[in-house]
Coordinates of C-alpha atoms in Angstrom, one line a residue:
M1 CA -44.9 50.7 -64.9
L2 CA -41.4 51.1 -63.4
Q3 CA -39.6 48.1 -62.1
R4 CA -37.0 47.9 -59.3
P5 CA -33.5 46.9 -60.3
A6 CA -32.6 43.3 -59.8
A7 CA -29.7 44.3 -57.5
A8 CA -32.2 46.2 -55.3
L9 CA -34.5 43.2 -55.1
A10 CA -31.6 40.9 -54.1
L11 CA -30.4 43.1 -51.2
T12 CA -33.4 42.5 -49.0
P13 CA -32.9 42.3 -45.1
E14 CA -33.7 38.5 -45.3
L15 CA -31.0 37.8 -47.9
L16 CA -28.5 40.0 -46.1
A17 CA -29.3 38.3 -42.8
G18 CA -28.7 34.9 -44.5
R19 CA -25.3 36.0 -45.7
A20 CA -24.4 37.3 -42.5
R21 CA -25.2 34.1 -40.7
R22 CA -23.1 32.1 -43.1
A23 CA -20.2 34.5 -42.8
W24 CA -20.4 34.4 -39.0
L25 CA -20.6 30.6 -39.0
L26 CA -17.5 30.4 -41.2
F27 CA -15.7 33.1 -39.1
T28 CA -16.6 31.2 -35.8
A29 CA -15.4 27.9 -37.2
V30 CA -12.2 29.4 -38.3
A31 CA -11.7 31.3 -35.0
L32 CA -12.4 28.1 -33.0
A33 CA -9.9 26.1 -35.0
I34 CA -7.3 28.7 -34.6
I35 CA -7.9 29.0 -30.9
A36 CA -7.9 25.2 -30.4
A37 CA -4.6 24.8 -32.3
A38 CA -3.1 27.7 -30.4
L39 CA -4.2 26.2 -27.0
Y40 CA -2.9 22.8 -27.9
G41 CA 0.5 24.2 -29.1
A42 CA 0.7 26.5 -26.0
G43 CA 0.0 23.4 -23.8
L44 CA 2.8 21.4 -25.4
Y45 CA 5.2 24.3 -25.2
G46 CA 4.3 25.0 -21.6
R47 CA 4.7 21.4 -20.7
S48 CA 8.1 21.0 -22.4
T49 CA 9.5 24.2 -20.9
E50 CA 8.2 23.4 -17.4
I51 CA 9.7 19.8 -17.6
E52 CA 12.9 21.3 -18.6
A53 CA 13.0 23.8 -15.8
L54 CA 11.9 21.1 -13.3
A55 CA 14.6 18.8 -14.6
T56 CA 17.3 21.4 -14.3
Q57 CA 16.2 22.3 -10.7
G58 CA 15.8 18.5 -9.9
R59 CA 19.3 17.8 -11.1
T60 CA 20.8 20.4 -8.9
D61 CA 18.8 19.1 -5.9
A62 CA 19.7 15.5 -6.6
N63 CA 23.4 16.4 -6.9
L64 CA 23.2 18.2 -3.6
K65 CA 21.6 15.1 -2.0
V66 CA 24.3 12.9 -3.5
A67 CA 27.0 15.2 -2.1
L68 CA 25.3 15.1 1.4
L69 CA 25.1 11.3 1.2
R70 CA 28.9 11.1 0.3
A71 CA 29.7 13.5 3.1
V72 CA 27.8 11.3 5.6
L73 CA 29.6 8.2 4.4
E74 CA 33.2 9.5 4.5
N75 CA 33.7 9.7 8.3
P76 CA 32.5 6.2 9.1
R77 CA 34.7 4.8 6.3
A78 CA 37.8 6.0 8.0
L79 CA 37.0 4.3 11.4
P80 CA 37.6 0.6 10.4
L81 CA 40.9 1.6 8.7
L82 CA 42.2 3.4 11.8
L83 CA 40.9 0.6 14.2
S84 CA 42.5 -2.1 12.1
E85 CA 45.9 -0.6 13.0
D86 CA 45.0 0.1 16.7
Q87 CA 47.2 -1.7 19.3
Q88 CA 44.3 -2.2 21.7
V89 CA 42.3 -4.0 19.0
H90 CA 45.3 -6.2 18.3
D91 CA 45.8 -7.0 22.0
A92 CA 42.1 -8.0 22.4
L93 CA 42.1 -10.2 19.3
T94 CA 45.5 -11.8 20.2
E95 CA 45.2 -12.2 24.1
R96 CA 41.3 -12.6 24.4
S97 CA 41.7 -11.7 28.1
P98 CA 38.8 -10.1 29.9
A99 CA 41.0 -7.0 30.8
A100 CA 41.9 -6.4 27.2
I101 CA 38.4 -7.0 25.9
D102 CA 37.1 -4.5 28.6
V103 CA 39.6 -1.9 27.5
L104 CA 38.4 -2.3 23.9
N105 CA 34.7 -2.2 24.8
R106 CA 35.3 1.1 26.5
K107 CA 37.3 2.4 23.7
L108 CA 34.6 1.5 21.1
E109 CA 31.9 3.0 23.3
G110 CA 33.8 6.3 23.5
L111 CA 34.5 6.4 19.8
V112 CA 30.9 5.9 18.7
S113 CA 29.7 8.7 20.8
G114 CA 32.0 11.1 19.0
T115 CA 31.2 9.9 15.5
K116 CA 28.1 9.5 13.4
A117 CA 28.4 5.8 13.5
S118 CA 25.7 3.7 15.0
V119 CA 27.6 0.7 16.4
L120 CA 31.3 -0.3 16.3
Y121 CA 32.3 -3.9 17.0
V122 CA 35.2 -6.4 16.5
T123 CA 34.9 -10.0 15.6
G124 CA 37.4 -12.9 15.6
T125 CA 38.3 -14.9 12.5
D126 CA 35.3 -17.2 13.4
G127 CA 32.8 -14.3 13.1
L128 CA 31.9 -14.1 16.8
A129 CA 31.8 -10.6 18.1
I130 CA 34.3 -10.2 21.1
A131 CA 33.8 -6.5 21.7
S132 CA 31.2 -3.9 20.8
S133 CA 30.3 -0.3 21.5
N134 CA 26.9 -1.4 22.8
W135 CA 28.3 -3.9 25.2
R136 CA 26.3 -2.3 28.1
E137 CA 22.9 -2.5 26.3
P138 CA 20.4 -5.5 26.3
V139 CA 20.8 -5.8 22.5
S140 CA 24.7 -6.0 22.8
F141 CA 26.4 -7.5 19.7
V142 CA 29.0 -9.3 22.0
G143 CA 28.8 -13.0 21.5
S144 CA 26.7 -12.8 18.2
D145 CA 27.9 -14.8 15.2
Y146 CA 28.3 -12.8 12.0
S147 CA 30.2 -15.3 10.0
F148 CA 27.2 -15.6 7.6
R149 CA 27.2 -11.9 6.8
A150 CA 28.8 -10.8 3.5
Y151 CA 30.6 -7.9 5.1
F152 CA 32.5 -10.5 7.3
S153 CA 33.4 -13.0 4.6
G154 CA 34.2 -10.1 2.1
A155 CA 36.6 -8.4 4.6
M156 CA 38.3 -11.7 5.4
Q157 CA 38.8 -12.4 1.7
T158 CA 39.7 -9.0 0.2
G159 CA 40.5 -7.0 3.3
T160 CA 37.5 -4.6 3.2
A161 CA 33.8 -4.7 2.4
E162 CA 30.7 -2.6 2.5
Y163 CA 27.2 -4.2 2.9
F164 CA 23.8 -2.7 3.5
A165 CA 21.5 -5.1 5.5
L166 CA 18.9 -5.3 8.2
G167 CA 20.5 -6.0 11.6
N168 CA 19.7 -9.5 12.8
V169 CA 19.9 -8.3 16.6
S170 CA 18.7 -4.6 16.4
K171 CA 16.3 -5.2 13.4
R172 CA 17.4 -1.7 12.1
P173 CA 18.7 -1.2 8.6
G174 CA 22.2 0.2 8.0
L175 CA 25.5 0.1 6.1
Y176 CA 28.1 -2.2 7.5
I177 CA 31.7 -1.1 6.7
S178 CA 34.2 -3.8 7.6
R179 CA 38.0 -4.0 7.6
R180 CA 40.2 -7.0 8.2
V181 CA 42.8 -6.9 11.2
D182 CA 46.0 -8.5 10.1
G183 CA 48.7 -9.8 12.5
A184 CA 52.2 -11.0 12.1
S185 CA 51.0 -14.6 11.5
G186 CA 47.8 -13.8 9.5
P187 CA 44.3 -12.4 10.0
L188 CA 43.3 -11.7 13.6
G189 CA 39.7 -10.7 13.0
V190 CA 37.5 -7.9 11.5
V191 CA 36.5 -4.4 12.6
V192 CA 32.9 -3.4 11.6
V193 CA 31.2 -0.1 11.8
K194 CA 27.5 0.2 11.3
M195 CA 26.1 3.4 9.8
E196 CA 22.4 4.3 10.0
F197 CA 20.8 7.1 8.0
D198 CA 17.9 8.2 10.2
Q199 CA 18.9 11.9 10.3
L200 CA 19.6 11.9 6.5
E201 CA 16.2 10.4 5.8
A202 CA 14.5 12.9 8.1
D203 CA 16.3 15.7 6.3
W204 CA 15.0 14.4 3.0
H205 CA 11.5 13.9 4.3
E206 CA 11.3 17.5 5.3
A207 CA 11.6 18.5 1.6
N208 CA 8.4 16.7 1.0
R209 CA 9.8 15.3 -2.3
P210 CA 10.3 11.5 -2.4
A211 CA 14.0 10.5 -2.6
F212 CA 15.5 7.0 -2.3
V213 CA 18.8 5.2 -2.8
S214 CA 18.8 1.7 -4.4
D215 CA 21.5 -0.9 -4.7
A216 CA 22.8 -2.8 -7.8
H217 CA 19.7 -5.0 -7.7
G218 CA 17.3 -2.1 -7.5
V219 CA 16.4 -2.7 -3.8
V220 CA 15.5 0.6 -2.0
L221 CA 18.0 1.0 1.0
I222 CA 17.7 4.7 2.1
T223 CA 14.4 6.6 1.5
S224 CA 12.5 9.7 2.7
V225 CA 9.4 7.5 2.5
P226 CA 9.7 4.8 5.2
S227 CA 7.1 2.5 3.7
W228 CA 9.2 2.3 0.4
R229 CA 12.2 0.8 2.2
F230 CA 13.2 -2.6 0.8
L231 CA 10.8 -2.2 -2.1
T232 CA 12.4 -2.6 -5.6
T233 CA 12.7 -0.4 -8.6
E234 CA 12.1 -3.4 -11.0
P235 CA 10.7 -6.9 -10.3
L236 CA 13.6 -9.1 -9.1
S237 CA 14.5 -12.3 -10.9
R238 CA 14.0 -15.7 -9.1
P239 CA 17.7 -16.4 -8.6
V240 CA 18.5 -12.9 -7.2
L241 CA 15.4 -13.1 -5.0
A242 CA 16.5 -16.5 -3.8
E243 CA 20.0 -15.3 -3.0
I244 CA 18.8 -12.3 -1.0
R245 CA 16.4 -14.4 1.0
A246 CA 19.1 -17.0 1.7
S247 CA 21.5 -14.3 3.0
Q248 CA 18.8 -12.7 5.3
Q249 CA 20.1 -9.3 4.0
F250 CA 16.7 -7.7 4.3
G251 CA 14.9 -10.0 6.7
D252 CA 11.3 -10.7 5.8
A253 CA 10.9 -7.6 3.6
P254 CA 8.4 -8.3 0.7
L255 CA 10.8 -7.0 -1.9
V256 CA 8.0 -6.0 -4.2
P257 CA 8.1 -3.2 -6.9
L258 CA 7.6 0.4 -5.8
P259 CA 4.2 2.0 -6.6
I260 CA 5.7 3.8 -9.7
T261 CA 4.0 3.2 -13.0
R262 CA 3.6 4.5 -16.6
P263 CA 7.3 5.6 -17.1
E264 CA 7.9 8.0 -20.0
A265 CA 11.6 8.5 -20.7
L266 CA 12.5 12.0 -21.5
S267 CA 16.3 11.7 -21.4
S268 CA 18.9 9.3 -20.1
D269 CA 18.4 10.4 -16.5
V270 CA 14.9 11.9 -16.5
T271 CA 11.6 10.0 -16.7
L272 CA 8.0 11.1 -16.2
V273 CA 6.2 8.6 -14.0
H274 CA 3.1 8.2 -11.8
A275 CA 3.6 7.3 -8.2
I276 CA 1.4 6.7 -5.2
A277 CA 2.8 8.4 -2.1
P278 CA 1.7 7.2 1.3
R279 CA -1.8 8.5 2.2
G280 CA -1.9 10.1 -1.2
S281 CA -3.5 9.6 -4.6
D282 CA -1.8 8.8 -7.9
A283 CA 0.3 11.8 -8.9
E284 CA 2.7 12.7 -11.8
Y285 CA 6.4 13.1 -10.8
L286 CA 9.6 13.9 -12.6
R287 CA 12.0 11.1 -11.8
L288 CA 15.8 12.0 -11.9
S289 CA 18.3 9.2 -11.4
T290 CA 22.0 9.6 -10.7
A291 CA 24.8 7.4 -9.6
V292 CA 26.3 7.7 -6.1
P293 CA 30.1 7.9 -6.6
S294 CA 32.3 5.4 -4.6
T295 CA 29.2 3.2 -4.2
P296 CA 27.2 0.8 -6.5
W297 CA 24.2 2.7 -5.5
R298 CA 21.9 5.0 -7.4
L299 CA 19.8 8.0 -6.1
D300 CA 16.3 8.6 -7.4
Y301 CA 14.6 11.9 -6.8
L302 CA 10.9 12.6 -7.5
V303 CA 9.9 16.1 -8.2
P304 CA 6.1 16.7 -8.2
A305 CA 5.3 17.6 -11.8
E306 CA 1.5 17.5 -12.1
A307 CA 0.7 20.9 -10.5
P308 CA 3.7 22.8 -12.0
I309 CA 3.0 21.5 -15.5
A310 CA -0.6 22.3 -15.3
A311 CA 0.2 25.8 -14.0
A312 CA 2.7 26.3 -17.0
Q313 CA 0.2 25.0 -19.5
R314 CA -2.4 27.3 -18.0
E315 CA -0.1 30.3 -18.2
M316 CA 0.9 29.5 -21.7
R317 CA -2.7 29.0 -22.9
L318 CA -3.7 32.3 -21.1
L319 CA -0.9 34.1 -22.9
A320 CA -2.0 32.6 -26.2
L321 CA -5.6 33.7 -25.6
G322 CA -4.4 37.0 -24.6
L323 CA -2.7 37.4 -28.0
L324 CA -5.4 35.7 -30.1
V325 CA -8.6 37.2 -28.6
P326 CA -7.7 40.9 -29.5
L327 CA -6.8 39.8 -33.0
I328 CA -10.0 37.8 -33.4
A329 CA -12.0 40.6 -31.8
L330 CA -10.5 43.1 -34.3
A331 CA -11.4 40.7 -37.3
A332 CA -14.9 40.3 -35.9
Y333 CA -15.2 44.0 -35.6
L334 CA -14.2 44.6 -39.2
L335 CA -16.6 41.9 -40.4
W336 CA -19.3 43.4 -38.4
R337 CA -18.6 46.9 -39.8
R338 CA -18.8 45.6 -43.3
Q339 CA -22.1 43.7 -42.7
S340 CA -23.4 46.7 -40.8
A341 CA -22.7 49.1 -43.7
Q342 CA -24.6 46.7 -46.0
M343 CA -27.6 46.2 -43.8
R344 CA -27.9 49.9 -42.4
I345 CA -29.9 51.3 -45.3
A346 CA -31.9 48.2 -46.2
A347 CA -32.8 46.8 -42.9
E348 CA -32.5 49.5 -40.3
Q349 CA -36.3 49.9 -39.6
A350 CA -37.1 46.2 -40.1
A351 CA -34.3 45.2 -37.8
R352 CA -35.4 47.6 -35.1
A353 CA -39.0 46.4 -35.2
E354 CA -37.9 42.7 -35.2
L355 CA -35.6 43.4 -32.3
E356 CA -38.3 45.0 -30.3
R357 CA -40.7 42.2 -31.0
R358 CA -38.1 39.6 -30.0
V359 CA -37.2 41.5 -26.8
I360 CA -40.9 41.7 -25.8
E361 CA -41.4 38.0 -26.5
R362 CA -38.2 37.0 -24.7
T363 CA -39.1 39.1 -21.7
Q364 CA -42.5 37.5 -21.5
D365 CA -41.1 34.0 -21.8
L366 CA -38.5 34.7 -19.1
S367 CA -41.1 36.2 -16.8
L368 CA -43.4 33.2 -17.3
A369 CA -40.5 30.8 -16.7
R370 CA -39.4 32.7 -13.6
D371 CA -43.0 32.6 -12.2
R372 CA -43.2 28.8 -12.8
L373 CA -39.8 28.2 -11.4
Q374 CA -40.6 30.2 -8.2
A375 CA -43.9 28.1 -7.8
E376 CA -42.1 24.9 -8.2
I377 CA -39.4 25.9 -5.7
A378 CA -42.1 26.9 -3.2
D379 CA -43.9 23.6 -3.7
H380 CA -40.6 21.7 -3.2
R381 CA -39.8 23.5 -0.1
S382 CA -43.3 23.0 1.3
T383 CA -43.1 19.3 0.5
E384 CA -39.7 18.9 2.0
V385 CA -40.9 20.6 5.3
K386 CA -43.9 18.3 5.4
L387 CA -41.8 15.3 4.8
Q388 CA -39.4 16.2 7.6
V389 CA -42.3 16.8 10.0
M390 CA -43.9 13.5 9.1
Q391 CA -40.6 11.7 9.5
Q392 CA -40.1 13.1 13.0
E393 CA -43.7 12.2 13.9
L394 CA -43.1 8.6 12.7
V395 CA -39.9 8.4 14.8
Q396 CA -41.7 9.9 17.9
A397 CA -44.7 7.6 17.3
N398 CA -42.4 4.6 17.2
R399 CA -40.6 5.8 20.3
L400 CA -43.9 6.4 22.3
A401 CA -45.3 2.9 21.1
T402 CA -42.3 1.3 22.5
L403 CA -42.6 3.5 25.6
G404 CA -46.1 2.2 26.0
Q405 CA -45.0 -1.4 25.8
V406 CA -42.5 -1.0 28.6
A407 CA -44.5 1.4 30.7
A408 CA -46.5 -1.2 32.6
G409 CA -43.4 -3.2 33.4
V410 CA -41.6 -0.1 34.6
A411 CA -44.5 0.7 36.9
H412 CA -44.0 -2.8 38.4
E413 CA -40.3 -2.3 38.5
I414 CA -40.8 0.9 40.6
N415 CA -43.5 -0.7 42.9
Q416 CA -41.1 -3.3 44.1
P417 CA -38.4 -0.8 45.4
V418 CA -41.2 1.4 46.9
A419 CA -42.5 -1.5 48.9
T420 CA -39.0 -2.4 50.0
I421 CA -38.4 1.3 50.9
R422 CA -41.5 1.2 53.1
A423 CA -40.3 -2.0 54.9
Y424 CA -36.8 -0.5 55.4
A425 CA -38.3 2.8 56.8
D426 CA -40.5 0.9 59.3
N427 CA -37.5 -1.2 60.4
A428 CA -35.3 1.9 60.8
R429 CA -37.9 3.6 63.0
V430 CA -38.0 0.5 65.3
F431 CA -34.1 0.4 65.4
L432 CA -34.1 4.1 66.3
E433 CA -36.6 3.5 69.1
R434 CA -34.3 0.8 70.3
E435 CA -31.3 3.0 69.9
Q436 CA -29.7 0.6 67.4
S437 CA -28.2 3.3 65.2
A438 CA -25.9 1.0 63.2
S439 CA -28.8 -1.1 62.1
A440 CA -30.9 2.1 61.3
K441 CA -28.0 3.4 59.2
E442 CA -27.8 0.2 57.2
N443 CA -31.6 0.6 56.4
L444 CA -31.2 4.1 55.5
G445 CA -28.4 3.2 53.1
A446 CA -30.5 0.6 51.5
I447 CA -33.3 3.1 51.1
A448 CA -30.9 5.5 49.4
A449 CA -29.8 2.7 46.9
L450 CA -33.3 1.8 46.1
T451 CA -34.2 5.5 45.6
E452 CA -31.3 5.9 43.2
R453 CA -32.6 2.8 41.2
I454 CA -36.0 4.3 40.9
G455 CA -34.5 7.5 39.7
T456 CA -32.4 5.7 37.0
I457 CA -35.5 3.9 35.7
T458 CA -37.6 7.0 35.6
E459 CA -34.8 9.1 34.0
E460 CA -34.4 6.5 31.2
L461 CA -38.1 6.5 30.7
K462 CA -38.4 10.3 30.6
A463 CA -35.4 10.7 28.3
F464 CA -36.6 8.1 25.9
A465 CA -40.0 9.9 25.6
R466 CA -38.3 13.2 24.5
K467 CA -39.0 14.3 20.9
G468 CA -36.7 15.8 18.4
R469 CA -33.6 15.2 16.3
T470 CA -30.1 16.2 17.6
A471 CA -26.8 16.5 16.0
A472 CA -24.3 13.7 16.2
E473 CA -21.9 13.7 19.1
P474 CA -19.4 11.2 20.6
V475 CA -21.6 8.6 22.6
E476 CA -20.3 5.7 24.7
L477 CA -21.6 2.6 23.0
R478 CA -21.6 0.7 26.3
S479 CA -24.1 3.2 27.9
V480 CA -26.4 3.0 24.8
I481 CA -26.6 -0.8 25.2
E482 CA -27.1 -0.6 29.0
G483 CA -29.9 2.0 28.6
A484 CA -31.7 -0.1 26.1
V485 CA -31.6 -3.1 28.5
V486 CA -32.9 -1.0 31.4
L487 CA -36.0 0.1 29.4
L488 CA -36.7 -3.5 28.2
R489 CA -36.0 -5.2 31.6
S490 CA -39.5 -4.8 32.9
R491 CA -41.4 -5.9 29.7
F492 CA -39.2 -8.9 29.2
A493 CA -38.4 -9.6 32.8
G494 CA -38.6 -13.3 32.4
R495 CA -36.9 -13.5 29.1
L496 CA -33.9 -11.2 29.5
D497 CA -31.7 -14.2 30.5
A498 CA -31.7 -15.0 26.7
L499 CA -29.6 -11.8 26.2
A500 CA -25.9 -12.7 26.0
I501 CA -24.3 -9.2 25.9
T502 CA -20.5 -8.6 25.4
L503 CA -20.2 -5.0 26.5
P504 CA -17.5 -2.9 24.7
P505 CA -15.0 -1.0 26.7
P506 CA -16.1 2.4 28.0
A507 CA -13.6 4.1 25.9
L508 CA -15.3 3.0 22.6
K509 CA -17.4 5.9 21.4
V510 CA -19.5 6.3 18.3
M511 CA -21.0 9.4 16.5
G512 CA -24.7 9.7 17.2
N513 CA -27.3 10.6 19.9
R514 CA -27.6 8.2 22.8
L515 CA -31.5 8.3 22.9
R516 CA -32.0 7.8 19.2
L517 CA -29.4 4.9 19.2
E518 CA -31.2 3.4 22.2
Q519 CA -34.4 3.5 20.1
V520 CA -32.7 1.4 17.4
L521 CA -31.3 -1.2 19.9
I522 CA -34.8 -1.4 21.7
N523 CA -36.4 -2.2 18.3
L524 CA -33.8 -4.9 17.5
F525 CA -33.8 -6.5 21.0
Q526 CA -37.6 -6.4 21.1
N527 CA -37.9 -8.1 17.7
A528 CA -35.3 -10.7 18.6
L529 CA -36.9 -11.6 22.0
E530 CA -40.4 -11.7 20.5
A531 CA -39.1 -14.1 17.7
L532 CA -37.7 -16.4 20.4
D533 CA -40.9 -16.4 22.5
G534 CA -41.7 -20.0 23.6
R535 CA -38.5 -21.5 22.1
D536 CA -36.2 -23.7 24.1
G537 CA -32.6 -22.6 24.3
A538 CA -33.4 -19.1 23.1
R539 CA -30.4 -16.9 22.8
V540 CA -29.7 -13.3 21.7
E541 CA -26.1 -12.5 21.2
V542 CA -24.9 -8.8 21.3
S543 CA -21.3 -7.8 20.6
A544 CA -19.4 -4.9 19.2
A545 CA -16.1 -4.7 17.3
E546 CA -13.9 -1.9 15.7
T547 CA -13.5 -2.2 11.9
G548 CA -11.1 0.5 10.8
E549 CA -12.9 3.8 11.1
D550 CA -16.3 2.1 11.9
V551 CA -17.8 0.1 14.7
A552 CA -19.9 -2.9 13.9
L553 CA -22.6 -3.7 16.5
V554 CA -24.0 -7.2 15.9
V555 CA -27.4 -8.5 17.3
S556 CA -28.0 -12.1 16.4
D557 CA -30.6 -14.7 17.5
N558 CA -31.2 -18.5 17.0
G559 CA -34.9 -17.8 16.1
P560 CA -36.8 -19.2 13.2
G561 CA -35.6 -16.4 10.8
I562 CA -37.4 -13.9 8.7
P563 CA -39.7 -15.2 5.9
P564 CA -38.1 -14.5 2.5
A565 CA -41.2 -12.5 1.3
I566 CA -40.7 -10.2 4.3
L567 CA -36.9 -10.1 4.1
K568 CA -37.0 -8.8 0.5
S569 CA -38.7 -5.6 1.5
L570 CA -37.7 -5.5 5.3
F571 CA -37.1 -1.8 5.3
T572 CA -40.2 -0.9 3.4
P573 CA -42.8 1.0 5.5
F574 CA -45.8 -1.0 6.9
N575 CA -44.1 -4.3 5.9
T576 CA -44.4 -6.7 9.0
S577 CA -45.0 -10.2 10.0
K578 CA -46.7 -9.3 13.3
E579 CA -50.4 -9.2 13.7
K580 CA -50.4 -6.0 15.6
G581 CA -47.2 -4.4 14.1
L582 CA -47.1 -1.3 12.1
G583 CA -43.9 -2.2 10.1
L584 CA -42.2 1.1 11.0
G585 CA -39.6 0.1 13.6
L586 CA -36.9 -1.1 11.3
V587 CA -37.7 1.7 8.7
I588 CA -37.2 4.2 11.5
S589 CA -34.1 2.5 12.8
K590 CA -32.5 2.5 9.4
D591 CA -33.2 6.2 9.0
I592 CA -31.8 7.0 12.4
V593 CA -28.5 5.1 11.7
A594 CA -28.4 6.8 8.3
D595 CA -28.7 10.2 9.8
Y596 CA -25.4 9.6 11.5
G597 CA -23.6 8.2 8.5
G598 CA -24.0 4.5 9.3
R599 CA -25.9 1.6 7.7
I600 CA -27.8 -1.6 8.8
E601 CA -27.1 -5.0 7.3
V602 CA -29.3 -8.1 7.8
S603 CA -29.0 -11.8 7.0
S604 CA -31.5 -14.5 8.0
S605 CA -32.0 -18.3 7.7
D606 CA -33.9 -20.9 9.5
Q607 CA -31.0 -20.9 11.9
G608 CA -31.6 -17.4 13.1
T609 CA -31.3 -13.8 12.1
R610 CA -28.3 -11.4 12.3
F611 CA -28.4 -7.6 12.3
T612 CA -25.2 -5.6 11.9
I613 CA -25.2 -1.9 12.6
H614 CA -22.2 0.0 11.2
L615 CA -21.6 3.4 13.1
S616 CA -18.9 6.0 12.6
K617 CA -16.2 5.8 15.4
A618 CA -15.8 9.0 17.3
G619 CA -12.5 10.6 16.6
A620 CA -11.9 8.7 13.3
A621 CA -10.2 10.7 10.6

């Protein structure tokens, strides 16, 4: 009997398939390792190149900002030098006559309007300002004592000084440039020019890239981010902080560090940091620092780096993938061709049959899974629709139950005006017969007022009985409270004196629907009044307050409180302490408030119960 060769027996479709699987697993592992290494390397390269590009551009921008700052400083620096030699300044400091001071005031006023200076003023050797460019204004510097300021003492000692501080009269920050005025017999006083940087900061702010100038202690003086002013680049030591506080240089500024963290030094002037800009989240910036010539200041410029670095990394990784994927695909194709050549003769028929069987099985499985999924989706949708319908029915049932409770009282509330209208009508007829038209008009006016009262009551009752859910809209909280009280007035006619309501202003509006919010308040008012039934000194306090973007409406009573067993599951359906209650009022109230993005909080003790409703304020960002 003939036997098949051993090689033929080894090359079965099963063995070839096993070899192919092992080869593909090895190929996939190698390919993934190569791709991971390439992506990692491309990310590092993209990050470094982008940081270098951002640093180059940032240095250029920072140098331009320094040049602009120096240009802004040059003109004001020349003014004190020129004024210290001015004869009118010498005359005013020497003579101190009203005429000479008036001439100097007007001269300073004219000079400041033609320069970029904020204020020009002249002080005597005692530090008292004798003339100022703002001598006409309520915040005039004339008569103010500046002897405690460093720019005054520095100018008196060395002849000139520059000092950045917060104005003790104007409360505006600026750079004070001072120059001593010398006479024949010694110093006569000091000329001071104050330079403010509002326009420079505005120009920097338009670039949407944080920039700030700090002094030798690291205190931020000029910044495109107003909230960063007088913060520090590093925590100040206790002696330095005490010295600054004593000099009142920056007023009551907190002098706390800037919200800049996790510095990573890249070079002597470039650092990668994380900063929190106003109304923003933590972001990555490239911080470039450079000295400001002719000053002890440094300028720091923050360039947003997170998005550009991510984009550069993404671009490099895509490029790496673009190069690797074709090569890996070519290698995979060659491997596949080699395996296909080995498998073609031995496994062509078997593979086709196996493939067909798997396709059929997979198709059947997918069909069954699709059918089951469609059935489950249909069931979920049906259940969701039923749940929404039941929820609406519960809300309407609660509203109609409350409506039934107040209906009898509302009928009595209407009967009284009707009887009064009848009496006024009879009287008006008698007055008309007697030709007393003035009295008849008074009765007719009273009839109209009573008719309007009946209309208000019936409109509130009909509106409260309407069914349906409406979208949130701005609603006056005051009208919601007043509407709830109108509907409860008849039922609790003898007990509404216990309500102590502090109505919010008409302009305060919340997001919701007036009728649904009235239903919430009626439930809370009704529960509070029922809990106080028969108690002396009963009181229900209602107030509203704005809390940021929310409005907190508080309903508190001095009742016996809610039992702990009920309080634990207060918002669970059918949980109630009332004999005839359904336990749905608070559950529905919570759902209504939640529909409009709010929440209900409750606290209770033997001293009373407090419900707090948080609602979104209309117009809040």
